[in-house]
GROMACS .gro file of C-alpha atoms in nm:
model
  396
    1UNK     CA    1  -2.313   2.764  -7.472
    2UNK     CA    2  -2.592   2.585  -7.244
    3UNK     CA    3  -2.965   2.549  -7.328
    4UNK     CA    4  -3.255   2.493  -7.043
    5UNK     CA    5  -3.490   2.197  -7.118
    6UNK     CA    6  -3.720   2.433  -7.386
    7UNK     CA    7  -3.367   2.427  -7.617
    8UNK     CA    8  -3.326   2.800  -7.571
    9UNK     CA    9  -2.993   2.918  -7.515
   10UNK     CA   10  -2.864   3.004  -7.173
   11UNK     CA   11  -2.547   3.141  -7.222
   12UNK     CA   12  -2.126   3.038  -7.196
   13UNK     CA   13  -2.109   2.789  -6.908
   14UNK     CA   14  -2.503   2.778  -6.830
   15UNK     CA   15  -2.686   2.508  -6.849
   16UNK     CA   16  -3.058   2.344  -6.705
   17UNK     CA   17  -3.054   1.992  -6.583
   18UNK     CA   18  -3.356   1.765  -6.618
   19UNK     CA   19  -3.480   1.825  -6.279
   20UNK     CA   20  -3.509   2.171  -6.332
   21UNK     CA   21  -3.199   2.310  -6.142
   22UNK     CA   22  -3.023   2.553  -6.355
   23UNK     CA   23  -2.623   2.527  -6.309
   24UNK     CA   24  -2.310   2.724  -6.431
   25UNK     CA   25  -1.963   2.593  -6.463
   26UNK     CA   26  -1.657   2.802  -6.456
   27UNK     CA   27  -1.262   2.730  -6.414
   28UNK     CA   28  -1.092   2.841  -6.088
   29UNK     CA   29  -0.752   3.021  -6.047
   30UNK     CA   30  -0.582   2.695  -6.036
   31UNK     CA   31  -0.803   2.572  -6.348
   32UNK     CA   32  -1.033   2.323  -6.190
   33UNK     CA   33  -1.425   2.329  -6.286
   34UNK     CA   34  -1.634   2.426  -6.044
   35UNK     CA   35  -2.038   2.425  -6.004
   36UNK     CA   36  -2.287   2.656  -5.834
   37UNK     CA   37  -2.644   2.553  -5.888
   38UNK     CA   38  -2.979   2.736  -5.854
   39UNK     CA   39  -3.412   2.776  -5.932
   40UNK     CA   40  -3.357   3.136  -6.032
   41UNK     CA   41  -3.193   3.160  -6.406
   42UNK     CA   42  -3.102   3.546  -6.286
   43UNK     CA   43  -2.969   3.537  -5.926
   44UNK     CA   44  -2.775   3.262  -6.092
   45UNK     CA   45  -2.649   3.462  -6.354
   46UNK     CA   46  -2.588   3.707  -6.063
   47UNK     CA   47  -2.375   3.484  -5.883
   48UNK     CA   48  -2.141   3.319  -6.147
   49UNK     CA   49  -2.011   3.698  -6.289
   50UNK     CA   50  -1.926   3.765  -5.881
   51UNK     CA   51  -1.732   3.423  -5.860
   52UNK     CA   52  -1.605   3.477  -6.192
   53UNK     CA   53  -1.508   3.836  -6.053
   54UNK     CA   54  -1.399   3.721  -5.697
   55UNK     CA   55  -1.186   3.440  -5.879
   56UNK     CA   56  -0.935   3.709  -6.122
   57UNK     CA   57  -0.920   3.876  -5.831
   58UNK     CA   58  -0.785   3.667  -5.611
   59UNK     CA   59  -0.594   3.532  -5.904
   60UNK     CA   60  -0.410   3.849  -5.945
   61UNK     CA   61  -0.316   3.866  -5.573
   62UNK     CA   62  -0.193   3.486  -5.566
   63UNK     CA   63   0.026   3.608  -5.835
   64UNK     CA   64   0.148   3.900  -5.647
   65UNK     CA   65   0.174   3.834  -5.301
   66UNK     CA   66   0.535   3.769  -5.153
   67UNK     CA   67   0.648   3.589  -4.872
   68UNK     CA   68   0.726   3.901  -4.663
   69UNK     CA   69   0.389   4.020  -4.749
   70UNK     CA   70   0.246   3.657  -4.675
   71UNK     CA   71   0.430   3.671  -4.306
   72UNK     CA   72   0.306   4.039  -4.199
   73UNK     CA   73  -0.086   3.933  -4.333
   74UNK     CA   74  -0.056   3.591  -4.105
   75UNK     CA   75   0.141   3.733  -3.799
   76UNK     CA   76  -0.168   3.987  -3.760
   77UNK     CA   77  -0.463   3.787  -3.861
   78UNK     CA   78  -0.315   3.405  -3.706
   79UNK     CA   79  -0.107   3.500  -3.446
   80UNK     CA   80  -0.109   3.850  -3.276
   81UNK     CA   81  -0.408   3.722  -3.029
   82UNK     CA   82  -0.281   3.358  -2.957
   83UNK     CA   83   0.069   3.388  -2.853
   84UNK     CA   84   0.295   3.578  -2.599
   85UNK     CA   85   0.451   3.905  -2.721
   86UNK     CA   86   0.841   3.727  -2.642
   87UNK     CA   87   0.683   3.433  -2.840
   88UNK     CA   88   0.567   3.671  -3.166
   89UNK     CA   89   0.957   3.867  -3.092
   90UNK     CA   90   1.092   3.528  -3.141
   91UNK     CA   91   0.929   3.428  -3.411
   92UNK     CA   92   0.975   3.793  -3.592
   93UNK     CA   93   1.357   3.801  -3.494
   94UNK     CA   94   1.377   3.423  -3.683
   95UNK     CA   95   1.157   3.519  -4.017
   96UNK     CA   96   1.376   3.865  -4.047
   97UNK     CA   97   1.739   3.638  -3.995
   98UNK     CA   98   1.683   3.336  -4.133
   99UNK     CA   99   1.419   3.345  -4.390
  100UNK     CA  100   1.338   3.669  -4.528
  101UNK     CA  101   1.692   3.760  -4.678
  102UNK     CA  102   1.653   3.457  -4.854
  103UNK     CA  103   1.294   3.392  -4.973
  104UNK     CA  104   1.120   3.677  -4.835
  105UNK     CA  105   1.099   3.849  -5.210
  106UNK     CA  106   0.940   3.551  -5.373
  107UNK     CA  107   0.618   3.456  -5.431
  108UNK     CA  108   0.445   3.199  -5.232
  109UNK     CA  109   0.271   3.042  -5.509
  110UNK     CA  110   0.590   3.027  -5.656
  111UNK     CA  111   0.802   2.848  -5.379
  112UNK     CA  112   0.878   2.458  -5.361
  113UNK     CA  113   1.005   2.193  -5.151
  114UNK     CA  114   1.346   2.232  -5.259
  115UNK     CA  115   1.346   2.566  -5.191
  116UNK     CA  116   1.276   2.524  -4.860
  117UNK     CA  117   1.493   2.211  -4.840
  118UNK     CA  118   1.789   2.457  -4.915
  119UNK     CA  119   1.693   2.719  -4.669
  120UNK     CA  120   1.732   2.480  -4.409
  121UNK     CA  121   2.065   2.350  -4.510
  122UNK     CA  122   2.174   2.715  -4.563
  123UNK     CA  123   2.069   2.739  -4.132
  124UNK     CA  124   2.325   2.395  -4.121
  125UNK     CA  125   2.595   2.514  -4.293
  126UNK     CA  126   2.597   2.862  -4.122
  127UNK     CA  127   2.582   2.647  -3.760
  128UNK     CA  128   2.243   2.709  -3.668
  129UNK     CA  129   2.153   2.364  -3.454
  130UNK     CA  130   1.865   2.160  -3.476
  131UNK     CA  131   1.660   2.405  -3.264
  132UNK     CA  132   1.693   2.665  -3.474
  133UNK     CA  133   1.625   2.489  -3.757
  134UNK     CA  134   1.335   2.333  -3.651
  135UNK     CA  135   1.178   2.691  -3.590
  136UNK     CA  136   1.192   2.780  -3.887
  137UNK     CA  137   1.058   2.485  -4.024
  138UNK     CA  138   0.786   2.558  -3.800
  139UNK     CA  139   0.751   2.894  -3.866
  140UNK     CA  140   0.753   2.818  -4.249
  141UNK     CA  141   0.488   2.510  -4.212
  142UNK     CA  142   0.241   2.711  -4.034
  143UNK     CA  143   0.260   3.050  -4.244
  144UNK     CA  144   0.241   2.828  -4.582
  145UNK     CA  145  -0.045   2.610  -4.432
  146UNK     CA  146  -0.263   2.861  -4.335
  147UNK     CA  147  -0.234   3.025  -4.722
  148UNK     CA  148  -0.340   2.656  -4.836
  149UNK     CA  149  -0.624   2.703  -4.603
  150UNK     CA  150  -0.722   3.059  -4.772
  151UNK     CA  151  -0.644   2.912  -5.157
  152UNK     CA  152  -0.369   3.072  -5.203
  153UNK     CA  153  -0.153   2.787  -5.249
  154UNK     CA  154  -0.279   2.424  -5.363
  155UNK     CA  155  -0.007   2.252  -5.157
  156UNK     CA  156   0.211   2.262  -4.867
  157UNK     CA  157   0.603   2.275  -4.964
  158UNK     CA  158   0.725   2.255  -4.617
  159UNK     CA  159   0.581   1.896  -4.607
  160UNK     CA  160   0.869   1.619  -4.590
  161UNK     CA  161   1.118   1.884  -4.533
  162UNK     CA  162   1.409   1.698  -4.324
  163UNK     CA  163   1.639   1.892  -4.095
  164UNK     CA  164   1.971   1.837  -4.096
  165UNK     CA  165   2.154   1.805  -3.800
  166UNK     CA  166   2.051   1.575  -3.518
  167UNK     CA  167   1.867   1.649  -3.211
  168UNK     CA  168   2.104   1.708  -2.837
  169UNK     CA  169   1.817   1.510  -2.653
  170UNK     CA  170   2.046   1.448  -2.355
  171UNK     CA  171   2.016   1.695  -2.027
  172UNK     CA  172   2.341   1.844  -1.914
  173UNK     CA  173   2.329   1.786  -1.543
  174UNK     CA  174   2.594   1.754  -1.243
  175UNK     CA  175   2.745   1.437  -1.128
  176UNK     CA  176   2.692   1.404  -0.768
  177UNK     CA  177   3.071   1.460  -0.720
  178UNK     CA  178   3.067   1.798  -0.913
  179UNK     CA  179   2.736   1.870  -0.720
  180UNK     CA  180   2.923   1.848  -0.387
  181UNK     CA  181   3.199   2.063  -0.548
  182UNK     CA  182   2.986   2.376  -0.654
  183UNK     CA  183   2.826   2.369  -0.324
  184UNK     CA  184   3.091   2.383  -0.077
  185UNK     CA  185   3.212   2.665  -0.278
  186UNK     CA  186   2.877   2.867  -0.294
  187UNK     CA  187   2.807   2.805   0.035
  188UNK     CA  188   2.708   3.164   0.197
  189UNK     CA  189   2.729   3.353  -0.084
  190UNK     CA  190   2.494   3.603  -0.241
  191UNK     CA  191   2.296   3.362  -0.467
  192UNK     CA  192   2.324   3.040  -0.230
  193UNK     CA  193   1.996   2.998  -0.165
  194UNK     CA  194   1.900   3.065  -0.529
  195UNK     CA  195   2.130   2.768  -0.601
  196UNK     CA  196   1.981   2.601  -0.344
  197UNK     CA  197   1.673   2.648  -0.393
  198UNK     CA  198   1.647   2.593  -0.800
  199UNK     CA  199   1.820   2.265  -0.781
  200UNK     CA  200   1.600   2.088  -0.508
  201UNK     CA  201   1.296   2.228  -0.737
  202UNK     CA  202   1.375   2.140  -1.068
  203UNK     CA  203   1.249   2.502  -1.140
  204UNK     CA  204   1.281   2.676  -1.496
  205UNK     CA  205   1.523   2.965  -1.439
  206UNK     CA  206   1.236   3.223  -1.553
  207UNK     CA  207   0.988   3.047  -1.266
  208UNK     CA  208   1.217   3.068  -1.010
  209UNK     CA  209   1.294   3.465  -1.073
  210UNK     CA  210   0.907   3.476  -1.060
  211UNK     CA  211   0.865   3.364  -0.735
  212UNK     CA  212   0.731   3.592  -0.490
  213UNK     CA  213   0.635   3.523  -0.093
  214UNK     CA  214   0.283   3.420  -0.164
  215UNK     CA  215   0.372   3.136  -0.404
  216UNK     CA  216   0.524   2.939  -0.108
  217UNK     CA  217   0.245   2.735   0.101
  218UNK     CA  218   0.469   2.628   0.409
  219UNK     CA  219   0.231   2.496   0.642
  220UNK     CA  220   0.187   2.243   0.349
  221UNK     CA  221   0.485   2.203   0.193
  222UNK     CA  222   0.501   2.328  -0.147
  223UNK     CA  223   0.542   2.588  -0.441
  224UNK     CA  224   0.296   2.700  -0.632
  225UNK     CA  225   0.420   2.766  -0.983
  226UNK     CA  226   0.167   3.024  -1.194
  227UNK     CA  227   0.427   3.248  -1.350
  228UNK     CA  228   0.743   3.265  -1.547
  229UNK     CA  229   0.922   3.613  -1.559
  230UNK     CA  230   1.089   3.693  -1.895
  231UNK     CA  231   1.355   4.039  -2.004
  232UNK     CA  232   1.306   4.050  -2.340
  233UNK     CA  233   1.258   4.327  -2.610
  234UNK     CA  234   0.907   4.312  -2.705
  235UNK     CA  235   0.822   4.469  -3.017
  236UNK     CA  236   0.600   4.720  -2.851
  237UNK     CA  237   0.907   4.812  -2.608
  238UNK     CA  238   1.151   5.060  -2.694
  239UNK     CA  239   1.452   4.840  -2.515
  240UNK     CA  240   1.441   4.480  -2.307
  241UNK     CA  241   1.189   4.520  -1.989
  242UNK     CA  242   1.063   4.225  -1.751
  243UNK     CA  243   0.760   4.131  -1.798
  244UNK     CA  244   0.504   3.842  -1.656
  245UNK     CA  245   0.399   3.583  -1.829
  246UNK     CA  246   0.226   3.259  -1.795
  247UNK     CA  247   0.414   2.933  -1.760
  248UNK     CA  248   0.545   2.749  -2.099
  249UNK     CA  249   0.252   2.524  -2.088
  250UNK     CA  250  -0.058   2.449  -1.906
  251UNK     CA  251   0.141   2.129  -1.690
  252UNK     CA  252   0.354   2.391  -1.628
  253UNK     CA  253   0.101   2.484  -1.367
  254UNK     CA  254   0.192   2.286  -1.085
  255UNK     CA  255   0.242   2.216  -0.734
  256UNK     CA  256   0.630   2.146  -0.656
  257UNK     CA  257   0.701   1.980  -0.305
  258UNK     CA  258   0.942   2.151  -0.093
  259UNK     CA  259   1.227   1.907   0.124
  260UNK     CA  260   1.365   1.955   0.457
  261UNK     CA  261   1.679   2.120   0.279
  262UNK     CA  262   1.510   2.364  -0.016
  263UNK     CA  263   1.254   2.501   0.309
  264UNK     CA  264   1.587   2.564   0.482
  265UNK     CA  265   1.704   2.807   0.217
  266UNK     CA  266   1.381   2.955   0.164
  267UNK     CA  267   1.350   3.058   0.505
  268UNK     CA  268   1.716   3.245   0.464
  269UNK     CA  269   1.597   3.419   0.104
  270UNK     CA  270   1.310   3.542   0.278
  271UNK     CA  271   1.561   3.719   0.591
  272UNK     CA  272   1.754   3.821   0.273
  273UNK     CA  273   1.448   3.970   0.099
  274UNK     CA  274   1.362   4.209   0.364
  275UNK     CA  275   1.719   4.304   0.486
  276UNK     CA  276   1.752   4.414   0.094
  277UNK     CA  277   1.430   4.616   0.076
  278UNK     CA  278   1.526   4.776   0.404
  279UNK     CA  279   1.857   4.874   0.213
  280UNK     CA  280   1.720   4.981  -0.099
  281UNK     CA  281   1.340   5.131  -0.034
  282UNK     CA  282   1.300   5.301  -0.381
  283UNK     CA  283   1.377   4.953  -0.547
  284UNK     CA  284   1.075   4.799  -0.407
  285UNK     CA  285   0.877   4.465  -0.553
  286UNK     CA  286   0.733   4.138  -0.419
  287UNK     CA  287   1.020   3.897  -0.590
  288UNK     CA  288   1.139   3.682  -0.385
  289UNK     CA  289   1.493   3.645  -0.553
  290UNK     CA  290   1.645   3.935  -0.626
  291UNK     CA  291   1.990   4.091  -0.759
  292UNK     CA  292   2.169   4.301  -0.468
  293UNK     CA  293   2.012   4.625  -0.519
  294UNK     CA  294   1.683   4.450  -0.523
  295UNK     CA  295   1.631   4.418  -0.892
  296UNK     CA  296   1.473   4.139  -1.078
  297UNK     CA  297   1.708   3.856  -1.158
  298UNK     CA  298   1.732   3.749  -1.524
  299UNK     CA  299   1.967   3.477  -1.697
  300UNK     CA  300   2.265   3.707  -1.778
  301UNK     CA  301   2.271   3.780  -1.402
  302UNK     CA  302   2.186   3.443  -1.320
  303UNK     CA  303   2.459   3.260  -1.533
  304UNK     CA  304   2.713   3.511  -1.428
  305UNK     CA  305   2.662   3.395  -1.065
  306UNK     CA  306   2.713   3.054  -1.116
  307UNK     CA  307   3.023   3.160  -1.341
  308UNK     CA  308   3.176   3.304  -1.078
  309UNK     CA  309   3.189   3.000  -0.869
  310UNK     CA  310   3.304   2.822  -1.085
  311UNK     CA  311   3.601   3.062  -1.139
  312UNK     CA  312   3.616   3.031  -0.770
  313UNK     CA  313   3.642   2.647  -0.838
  314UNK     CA  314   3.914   2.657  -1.135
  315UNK     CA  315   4.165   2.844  -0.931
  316UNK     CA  316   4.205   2.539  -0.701
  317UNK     CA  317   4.267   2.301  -1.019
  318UNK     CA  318   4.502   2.231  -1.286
  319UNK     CA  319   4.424   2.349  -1.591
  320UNK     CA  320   4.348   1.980  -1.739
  321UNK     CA  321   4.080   1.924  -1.469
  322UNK     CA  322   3.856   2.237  -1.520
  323UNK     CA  323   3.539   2.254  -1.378
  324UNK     CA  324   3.318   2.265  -1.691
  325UNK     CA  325   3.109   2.607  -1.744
  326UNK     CA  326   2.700   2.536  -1.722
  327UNK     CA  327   2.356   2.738  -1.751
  328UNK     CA  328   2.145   2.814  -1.494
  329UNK     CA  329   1.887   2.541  -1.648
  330UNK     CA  330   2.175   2.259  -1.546
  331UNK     CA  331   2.014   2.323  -1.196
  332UNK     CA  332   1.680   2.177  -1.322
  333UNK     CA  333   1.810   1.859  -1.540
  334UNK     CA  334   2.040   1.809  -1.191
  335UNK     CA  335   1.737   1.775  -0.994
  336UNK     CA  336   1.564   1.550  -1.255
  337UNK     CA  337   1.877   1.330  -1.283
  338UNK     CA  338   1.889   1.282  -0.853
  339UNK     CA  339   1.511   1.181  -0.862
  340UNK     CA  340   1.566   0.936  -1.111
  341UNK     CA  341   1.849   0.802  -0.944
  342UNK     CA  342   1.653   0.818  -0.606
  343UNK     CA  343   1.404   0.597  -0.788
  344UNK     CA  344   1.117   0.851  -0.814
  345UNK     CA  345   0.881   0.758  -1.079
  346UNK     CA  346   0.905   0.891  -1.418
  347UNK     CA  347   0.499   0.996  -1.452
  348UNK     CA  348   0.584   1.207  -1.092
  349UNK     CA  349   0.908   1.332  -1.247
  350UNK     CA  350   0.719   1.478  -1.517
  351UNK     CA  351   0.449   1.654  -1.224
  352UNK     CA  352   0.779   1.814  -1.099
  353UNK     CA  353   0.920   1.968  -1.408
  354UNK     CA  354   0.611   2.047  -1.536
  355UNK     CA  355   0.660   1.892  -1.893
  356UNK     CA  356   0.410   1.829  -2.132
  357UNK     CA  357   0.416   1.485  -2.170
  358UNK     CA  358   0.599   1.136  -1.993
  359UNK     CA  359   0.752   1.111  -2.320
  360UNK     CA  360   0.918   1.448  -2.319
  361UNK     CA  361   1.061   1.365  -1.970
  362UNK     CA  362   1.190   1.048  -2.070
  363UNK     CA  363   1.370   1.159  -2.384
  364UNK     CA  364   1.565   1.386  -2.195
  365UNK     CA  365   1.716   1.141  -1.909
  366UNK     CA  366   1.689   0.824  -2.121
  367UNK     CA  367   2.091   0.814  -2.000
  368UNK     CA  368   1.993   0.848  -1.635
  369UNK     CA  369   1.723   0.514  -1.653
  370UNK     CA  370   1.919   0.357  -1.829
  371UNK     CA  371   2.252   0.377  -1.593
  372UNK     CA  372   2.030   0.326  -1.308
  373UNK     CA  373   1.898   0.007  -1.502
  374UNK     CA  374   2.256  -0.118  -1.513
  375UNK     CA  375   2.333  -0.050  -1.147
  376UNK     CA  376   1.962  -0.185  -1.014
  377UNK     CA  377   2.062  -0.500  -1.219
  378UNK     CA  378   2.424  -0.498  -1.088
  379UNK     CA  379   2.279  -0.523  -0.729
  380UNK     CA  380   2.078  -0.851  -0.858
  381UNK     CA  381   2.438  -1.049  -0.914
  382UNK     CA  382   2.603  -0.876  -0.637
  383UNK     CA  383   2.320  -1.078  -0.416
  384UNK     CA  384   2.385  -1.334  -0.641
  385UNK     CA  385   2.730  -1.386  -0.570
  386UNK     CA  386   2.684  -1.336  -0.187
  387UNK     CA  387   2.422  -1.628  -0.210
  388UNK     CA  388   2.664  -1.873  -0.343
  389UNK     CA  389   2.929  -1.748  -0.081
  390UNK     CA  390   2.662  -1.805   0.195
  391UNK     CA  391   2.563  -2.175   0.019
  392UNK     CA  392   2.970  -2.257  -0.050
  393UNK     CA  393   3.078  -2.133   0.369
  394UNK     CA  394   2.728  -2.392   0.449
  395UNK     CA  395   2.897  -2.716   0.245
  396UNK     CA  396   3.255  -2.601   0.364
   0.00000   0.00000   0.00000
């Protein structure tokens, strides 16, 4: 027990200093001291029993609260307002496969670095990539960070966690051969000028479905990308809708030139656009790519177009010479790949695809530079060589 400066006794953990200030010391949850300090002996008194209170309070929820619980609590206080409904669908659809059967029952005061070591290699050994992986780890770091944050925890075990599988960085794209090949078989069908279109744009898959007529300044010569459209499942929706959202990032608003070639196509979308509406009047909406009936594209619809080209392709090949099956995205890292190999520069690259840094571009065609690098250096000794050719015909 503490006295004040007259020797009379104050009370367990009070105490006066010799300035005057009267303080009381207690032990928090995690069983460091702690000091509040104050003139008034009774509004101190006052305030220690509610920390004292607050403190086996919050003790007895720290022991109690589970993971699950622990998700639901930061989903709706962290997350509901800052991020897209497909973003918080995603995230949900991850916690509920990947995590919660496995640590959603424990307590988070309870969990450690190993435990969350072997959740990831669980996501390995079941064949989840390094994507997936790496969402959860994300997932995981921000949940468990934010309960430091509210002293719940005293430390973050996702810290130093190390995923285990290594990151695809390069961009599947066409070879200028295979290029020529899909084309000449496309060539005046349905989706042409989608093809054409998304892979003299670089355009994300979800932008280019978002397109509509007012997004296209002709006069001078560009796109202007605002909008990505997404068919998803939110988890206000009682099955997948489309719905509007903003591009992935804020470069992702941008301005993306149009050539001589991609305004050609545009022009013939936009015939195609109104001889559809004409056809299907109830089915009416201001995309400017659209499925047949005048529908909304999405990526099922969209890979299964490309697909069948290339089925078109395969029948005109042996079966050891297969034109290989790609996404819709392929389009994009195929435009990226011809620009570097046209020499564009990397920082106007980056404008085009919208990404959110130079280094992000480069990590992804790293393979592209460099080849050019070996053929712009090639060219050096091929001049070379026809130098000394010039110099040995001049002494001959």
């Amino acid at each position: 027990m503490g006295k004040d400066l007259k020797g009379k006794e104050l009370g367990i953990g009070l105490s006066q200093r010799k300035d005057g200030l009267y303080q009381a010391r207690y032990s928090d949850r995690w069983g460091k001291r702690k000091a509040i300090y104050g003139r008034n002996l009774r509004e101190l008194r006052k305030q220690l029993a509610e920390a004292i209170a607050g403190n086996e309070k919050l003790s007895s929820i720290k022991s109690e609260i589970t993971l699950d619980r622990w998700f639901e609590h930061w989903m709706q206080v962290y997350k509901e307002k800052s991020i897209r409904p497909n973003t918080k669908s995603q995230y949900t659809h991850i916690y509920n496969k990947n995590i919660s059967p496995y640590l959603g029952s424990r307590r988070i005061n309870s969990l450690v670095k190993s435990d969350i070591q072997q959740l990831i290699d669980r996501a390995s050994e079941e064949n989840y990539a390094y994507e997936r992986q790496n969402k959860i780890k994300v997932i995981l770091r921000d949940m468990l960070q934010r309960a430091v944050e509210d002293n719940f925890i005293i430390n973050n075990p996702v810290s130093g966690i190390k995923l285990r599988a290594d990151k695809e960085i390069k961009a599947k794209s066409l070879t200028l051969e295979e290029q020529n090949i899909f084309f000449d078989y496309c060539r005046n069908t349905f989706y042409d000028n989608l093809f054409n279109v998304a892979v003299n744009t670089g355009l994300r898959p979800g932008e280019l479905f978002a397109l509509k007529i007012e997004d296209i300044d002709f006069k001078n010569g560009f796109i202007d990308v605002n909008k990505t459209l997404v068919y998803q499942k939110y988890l206000t929706d009682d099955k997948k809708e489309f719905h509007i959202e903003p591009p992935k990032t804020k470069q992702s608003y941008r301005k993306v030139p149009i050539n001589s070639i991609c305004k050609i196509y545009l022009e013939k979308q936009l015939n195609l656009k109104n001889i559809i509406s004409q056809k299907r009047p109830k089915q009416q909406n201001d995309y400017l790519f659209v499925t047949k009936f005048n529908t909304p594209l999405n990526s099922v619809i969209f890979s299964g177009a490309i697909n069948t080209v290339i089925r078109q392709i395969n029948l005109t090949k042996p079966f050891n010479e297969q034109f290989e099956v790609f996404s819709g995205h392929t389009f994009r890292h195929t435009f990226a790949t011809r620009c570097f190999e046209s020499g564009v520069d990397a920082k106007v690259v980056q404008s085009y695809l919208g990404h959110a840094s130079l280094k992000m571009t480069m990590d992804l065609y790293t393979h592209v530079t460099d080849d050019k690098s070996a053929m712009d250096i090639e060219k050096i000794v091929q001049k070379g060589n026809n130098n000394v050719i010039d110099i040995k015909r001049k002494m001959a």
